[in-house]
Amino acid sequence: MVILGIDPGLATVGFGVLDKDARGGVRVLDYGVILTPKEERLPTRLAMLEQSLKKLIDKYKPDEVALEELFFNNNQKTAINVAQARGVILLTCVKECGRLYEYTPLQIKQAITGYGRADKNQIQQMVKTLLKLKSIPKPDDAADAVAVALTHVFTNRISGAFGIR
Protein backbone atom coordinates (compact mmCIF):
# COMPACT_ATOMS: atom_id res chain seq x y z
CA MET A 1 0.00 0.00 0.00
CA VAL A 2 1.43 3.38 -1.01
CA ILE A 3 0.63 6.27 1.32
CA LEU A 4 1.18 9.94 0.51
CA GLY A 5 1.57 12.13 3.60
CA ILE A 6 1.10 15.88 3.28
CA ASP A 7 2.02 18.77 5.54
CA PRO A 8 -0.11 21.57 4.03
CA GLY A 9 0.98 25.14 3.44
CA LEU A 10 1.02 27.83 0.78
CA ALA A 11 4.69 28.69 0.34
CA THR A 12 5.86 25.19 1.26
CA VAL A 13 3.92 21.92 1.16
CA GLY A 14 5.76 18.94 2.60
CA PHE A 15 5.22 15.48 1.16
CA GLY A 16 6.32 12.01 2.14
CA VAL A 17 5.62 8.79 0.25
CA LEU A 18 5.74 5.48 2.12
CA ASP A 19 5.21 1.92 0.97
CA LYS A 20 3.74 -0.56 3.44
CA ASP A 21 4.12 -4.20 2.46
CA ALA A 22 1.76 -7.06 3.29
CA ARG A 23 3.82 -8.02 6.36
CA GLY A 24 3.62 -4.50 7.78
CA GLY A 25 7.11 -3.41 6.76
CA VAL A 26 7.42 0.24 5.79
CA ARG A 27 9.94 1.93 3.53
CA VAL A 28 10.34 5.48 2.29
CA LEU A 29 9.83 5.94 -1.43
CA ASP A 30 10.34 9.70 -1.53
CA TYR A 31 9.97 12.94 0.40
CA GLY A 32 10.41 16.62 -0.29
CA VAL A 33 8.55 19.88 -0.68
CA ILE A 34 6.42 21.69 -3.20
CA LEU A 35 7.32 25.39 -3.27
CA THR A 36 5.31 28.32 -4.57
CA PRO A 37 7.03 31.68 -5.14
CA LYS A 38 5.92 34.50 -2.84
CA GLU A 39 6.00 37.00 -5.67
CA GLU A 40 3.22 35.19 -7.54
CA ARG A 41 -0.44 36.07 -7.02
CA LEU A 42 -2.46 33.77 -4.78
CA PRO A 43 -4.57 32.23 -7.59
CA THR A 44 -1.39 31.37 -9.50
CA ARG A 45 0.18 29.80 -6.42
CA LEU A 46 -2.94 27.73 -5.78
CA ALA A 47 -2.91 26.51 -9.39
CA MET A 48 0.78 25.61 -8.99
CA LEU A 49 -0.07 23.55 -5.91
CA GLU A 50 -2.78 21.66 -7.75
CA GLN A 51 -0.53 20.97 -10.71
CA SER A 52 2.38 19.79 -8.54
CA LEU A 53 0.16 17.54 -6.43
CA LYS A 54 -1.38 15.97 -9.53
CA LYS A 55 2.13 15.16 -10.83
CA LEU A 56 3.10 13.65 -7.47
CA ILE A 57 -0.06 11.54 -7.34
CA ASP A 58 0.40 10.45 -10.97
CA LYS A 59 3.99 9.42 -10.23
CA TYR A 60 3.38 7.36 -7.07
CA LYS A 61 -0.29 6.42 -7.46
CA PRO A 62 -0.96 6.38 -3.70
CA ASP A 63 -3.67 4.11 -2.37
CA GLU A 64 -4.40 6.60 0.38
CA VAL A 65 -3.47 10.16 1.32
CA ALA A 66 -2.89 11.34 4.89
CA LEU A 67 -3.06 15.06 5.61
CA GLU A 68 -2.26 17.07 8.72
CA GLU A 69 -5.08 19.26 9.96
CA LEU A 70 -4.26 22.95 10.22
CA PHE A 71 -2.80 24.59 13.24
CA PHE A 72 -3.73 28.28 13.08
CA ASN A 73 -1.38 30.97 14.26
CA ASN A 74 -2.17 34.58 15.17
CA ASN A 75 -1.59 36.01 11.69
CA GLN A 76 -5.08 36.11 10.19
CA LYS A 77 -3.97 36.84 6.60
CA THR A 78 -1.51 33.94 6.64
CA ALA A 79 -4.11 31.62 8.15
CA ILE A 80 -6.65 32.48 5.45
CA ASN A 81 -4.13 31.94 2.64
CA VAL A 82 -2.97 28.62 4.12
CA ALA A 83 -6.60 27.56 4.54
CA GLN A 84 -7.21 28.31 0.87
CA ALA A 85 -4.14 26.27 -0.07
CA ARG A 86 -5.37 23.44 2.14
CA GLY A 87 -8.71 23.54 0.31
CA VAL A 88 -6.93 23.08 -3.01
CA ILE A 89 -4.87 20.24 -1.53
CA LEU A 90 -7.98 18.51 -0.15
CA LEU A 91 -9.88 18.84 -3.41
CA THR A 92 -6.98 17.66 -5.54
CA CYS A 93 -6.31 14.64 -3.33
CA VAL A 94 -9.97 13.61 -3.21
CA LYS A 95 -10.34 13.96 -6.98
CA GLU A 96 -7.07 12.22 -7.84
CA CYS A 97 -6.93 9.52 -5.14
CA GLY A 98 -10.32 9.40 -3.43
CA ARG A 99 -9.11 8.02 -0.09
CA LEU A 100 -8.16 10.89 2.18
CA TYR A 101 -7.54 10.78 5.93
CA GLU A 102 -6.83 13.68 8.27
CA TYR A 103 -4.86 13.74 11.51
CA THR A 104 -4.49 16.44 14.13
CA PRO A 105 -1.05 17.45 15.40
CA LEU A 106 -1.91 15.71 18.70
CA GLN A 107 -2.77 12.44 16.93
CA ILE A 108 0.50 12.60 14.97
CA LYS A 109 2.57 13.24 18.11
CA GLN A 110 0.89 10.38 19.95
CA ALA A 111 1.24 7.93 17.06
CA ILE A 112 4.92 8.70 16.45
CA THR A 113 6.24 9.27 19.97
CA GLY A 114 3.51 8.05 22.30
CA TYR A 115 3.43 11.53 23.85
CA GLY A 116 0.94 14.21 22.78
CA ARG A 117 3.21 17.09 23.72
CA ALA A 118 6.31 15.90 21.92
CA ASP A 119 8.37 18.62 20.27
CA LYS A 120 9.38 18.75 16.62
CA ASN A 121 12.83 17.29 17.29
CA GLN A 122 11.40 14.30 19.18
CA ILE A 123 9.06 13.55 16.29
CA GLN A 124 11.85 13.87 13.73
CA GLN A 125 14.17 11.60 15.71
CA MET A 126 11.43 8.95 15.98
CA VAL A 127 10.69 9.17 12.24
CA LYS A 128 14.39 8.59 11.56
CA THR A 129 14.51 5.67 14.00
CA LEU A 130 11.25 3.99 13.01
CA LEU A 131 12.06 4.12 9.30
CA LYS A 132 15.75 3.25 9.82
CA LEU A 133 16.91 6.37 7.99
CA LYS A 134 20.51 7.62 8.08
CA SER A 135 19.34 11.16 8.73
CA ILE A 136 16.21 13.15 9.47
CA PRO A 137 14.31 14.08 6.29
CA LYS A 138 14.93 17.70 5.31
CA PRO A 139 13.50 20.29 5.17
CA ASP A 140 11.26 20.20 8.26
CA ASP A 141 8.08 20.27 6.14
CA ALA A 142 9.15 17.03 4.45
CA ALA A 143 9.90 15.41 7.82
CA ASP A 144 6.46 16.50 9.04
CA ALA A 145 4.82 14.96 5.98
CA VAL A 146 6.66 11.66 6.50
CA ALA A 147 5.39 11.71 10.11
CA VAL A 148 1.83 12.20 8.83
CA ALA A 149 2.17 9.23 6.46
CA LEU A 150 3.69 7.12 9.23
CA THR A 151 0.82 8.06 11.52
CA HIS A 152 -1.55 6.71 8.91
CA VAL A 153 0.43 3.47 8.68
CA PHE A 154 0.12 3.03 12.44
CA THR A 155 -3.57 3.94 12.63
CA ASN A 156 -5.06 2.75 9.33
CA ARG A 157 -6.60 -0.29 11.02
CA ILE A 158 -8.99 2.13 12.71
CA SER A 159 -8.82 4.80 10.01
CA GLY A 160 -12.55 4.81 9.32
CA ALA A 161 -12.82 7.05 12.35
CA PHE A 162 -10.63 9.69 10.72
CA GLY A 163 -11.27 9.29 7.00
CA ILE A 164 -13.27 10.99 4.33
CA ARG A 165 -14.75 8.63 1.79
Coordinates of C-alpha atoms in Angstrom, one line a residue:
M1 CA 0.0 0.0 0.0
V2 CA 1.4 3.4 -1.0
I3 CA 0.6 6.3 1.3
L4 CA 1.2 9.9 0.5
G5 CA 1.6 12.1 3.6
I6 CA 1.1 15.9 3.3
D7 CA 2.0 18.8 5.5
P8 CA -0.1 21.6 4.0
G9 CA 1.0 25.1 3.4
L10 CA 1.0 27.8 0.8
A11 CA 4.7 28.7 0.3
T12 CA 5.9 25.2 1.3
V13 CA 3.9 21.9 1.2
G14 CA 5.8 18.9 2.6
F15 CA 5.2 15.5 1.2
G16 CA 6.3 12.0 2.1
V17 CA 5.6 8.8 0.3
L18 CA 5.7 5.5 2.1
D19 CA 5.2 1.9 1.0
K20 CA 3.7 -0.6 3.4
D21 CA 4.1 -4.2 2.5
A22 CA 1.8 -7.1 3.3
R23 CA 3.8 -8.0 6.4
G24 CA 3.6 -4.5 7.8
G25 CA 7.1 -3.4 6.8
V26 CA 7.4 0.2 5.8
R27 CA 9.9 1.9 3.5
V28 CA 10.3 5.5 2.3
L29 CA 9.8 5.9 -1.4
D30 CA 10.3 9.7 -1.5
Y31 CA 10.0 12.9 0.4
G32 CA 10.4 16.6 -0.3
V33 CA 8.6 19.9 -0.7
I34 CA 6.4 21.7 -3.2
L35 CA 7.3 25.4 -3.3
T36 CA 5.3 28.3 -4.6
P37 CA 7.0 31.7 -5.1
K38 CA 5.9 34.5 -2.8
E39 CA 6.0 37.0 -5.7
E40 CA 3.2 35.2 -7.5
R41 CA -0.4 36.1 -7.0
L42 CA -2.5 33.8 -4.8
P43 CA -4.6 32.2 -7.6
T44 CA -1.4 31.4 -9.5
R45 CA 0.2 29.8 -6.4
L46 CA -2.9 27.7 -5.8
A47 CA -2.9 26.5 -9.4
M48 CA 0.8 25.6 -9.0
L49 CA -0.1 23.5 -5.9
E50 CA -2.8 21.7 -7.7
Q51 CA -0.5 21.0 -10.7
S52 CA 2.4 19.8 -8.5
L53 CA 0.2 17.5 -6.4
K54 CA -1.4 16.0 -9.5
K55 CA 2.1 15.2 -10.8
L56 CA 3.1 13.7 -7.5
I57 CA -0.1 11.5 -7.3
D58 CA 0.4 10.4 -11.0
K59 CA 4.0 9.4 -10.2
Y60 CA 3.4 7.4 -7.1
K61 CA -0.3 6.4 -7.5
P62 CA -1.0 6.4 -3.7
D63 CA -3.7 4.1 -2.4
E64 CA -4.4 6.6 0.4
V65 CA -3.5 10.2 1.3
A66 CA -2.9 11.3 4.9
L67 CA -3.1 15.1 5.6
E68 CA -2.3 17.1 8.7
E69 CA -5.1 19.3 10.0
L70 CA -4.3 22.9 10.2
F71 CA -2.8 24.6 13.2
F72 CA -3.7 28.3 13.1
N73 CA -1.4 31.0 14.3
N74 CA -2.2 34.6 15.2
N75 CA -1.6 36.0 11.7
Q76 CA -5.1 36.1 10.2
K77 CA -4.0 36.8 6.6
T78 CA -1.5 33.9 6.6
A79 CA -4.1 31.6 8.2
I80 CA -6.6 32.5 5.5
N81 CA -4.1 31.9 2.6
V82 CA -3.0 28.6 4.1
A83 CA -6.6 27.6 4.5
Q84 CA -7.2 28.3 0.9
A85 CA -4.1 26.3 -0.1
R86 CA -5.4 23.4 2.1
G87 CA -8.7 23.5 0.3
V88 CA -6.9 23.1 -3.0
I89 CA -4.9 20.2 -1.5
L90 CA -8.0 18.5 -0.1
L91 CA -9.9 18.8 -3.4
T92 CA -7.0 17.7 -5.5
C93 CA -6.3 14.6 -3.3
V94 CA -10.0 13.6 -3.2
K95 CA -10.3 14.0 -7.0
E96 CA -7.1 12.2 -7.8
C97 CA -6.9 9.5 -5.1
G98 CA -10.3 9.4 -3.4
R99 CA -9.1 8.0 -0.1
L100 CA -8.2 10.9 2.2
Y101 CA -7.5 10.8 5.9
E102 CA -6.8 13.7 8.3
Y103 CA -4.9 13.7 11.5
T104 CA -4.5 16.4 14.1
P105 CA -1.1 17.4 15.4
L106 CA -1.9 15.7 18.7
Q107 CA -2.8 12.4 16.9
I108 CA 0.5 12.6 15.0
K109 CA 2.6 13.2 18.1
Q110 CA 0.9 10.4 20.0
A111 CA 1.2 7.9 17.1
I112 CA 4.9 8.7 16.4
T113 CA 6.2 9.3 20.0
G114 CA 3.5 8.1 22.3
Y115 CA 3.4 11.5 23.9
G116 CA 0.9 14.2 22.8
R117 CA 3.2 17.1 23.7
A118 CA 6.3 15.9 21.9
D119 CA 8.4 18.6 20.3
K120 CA 9.4 18.8 16.6
N121 CA 12.8 17.3 17.3
Q122 CA 11.4 14.3 19.2
I123 CA 9.1 13.6 16.3
Q124 CA 11.8 13.9 13.7
Q125 CA 14.2 11.6 15.7
M126 CA 11.4 9.0 16.0
V127 CA 10.7 9.2 12.2
K128 CA 14.4 8.6 11.6
T129 CA 14.5 5.7 14.0
L130 CA 11.2 4.0 13.0
L131 CA 12.1 4.1 9.3
K132 CA 15.7 3.3 9.8
L133 CA 16.9 6.4 8.0
K134 CA 20.5 7.6 8.1
S135 CA 19.3 11.2 8.7
I136 CA 16.2 13.2 9.5
P137 CA 14.3 14.1 6.3
K138 CA 14.9 17.7 5.3
P139 CA 13.5 20.3 5.2
D140 CA 11.3 20.2 8.3
D141 CA 8.1 20.3 6.1
A142 CA 9.2 17.0 4.4
A143 CA 9.9 15.4 7.8
D144 CA 6.5 16.5 9.0
A145 CA 4.8 15.0 6.0
V146 CA 6.7 11.7 6.5
A147 CA 5.4 11.7 10.1
V148 CA 1.8 12.2 8.8
A149 CA 2.2 9.2 6.5
L150 CA 3.7 7.1 9.2
T151 CA 0.8 8.1 11.5
H152 CA -1.5 6.7 8.9
V153 CA 0.4 3.5 8.7
F154 CA 0.1 3.0 12.4
T155 CA -3.6 3.9 12.6
N156 CA -5.1 2.7 9.3
R157 CA -6.6 -0.3 11.0
I158 CA -9.0 2.1 12.7
S159 CA -8.8 4.8 10.0
G160 CA -12.5 4.8 9.3
A161 CA -12.8 7.1 12.4
F162 CA -10.6 9.7 10.7
G163 CA -11.3 9.3 7.0
I164 CA -13.3 11.0 4.3
R165 CA -14.8 8.6 1.8

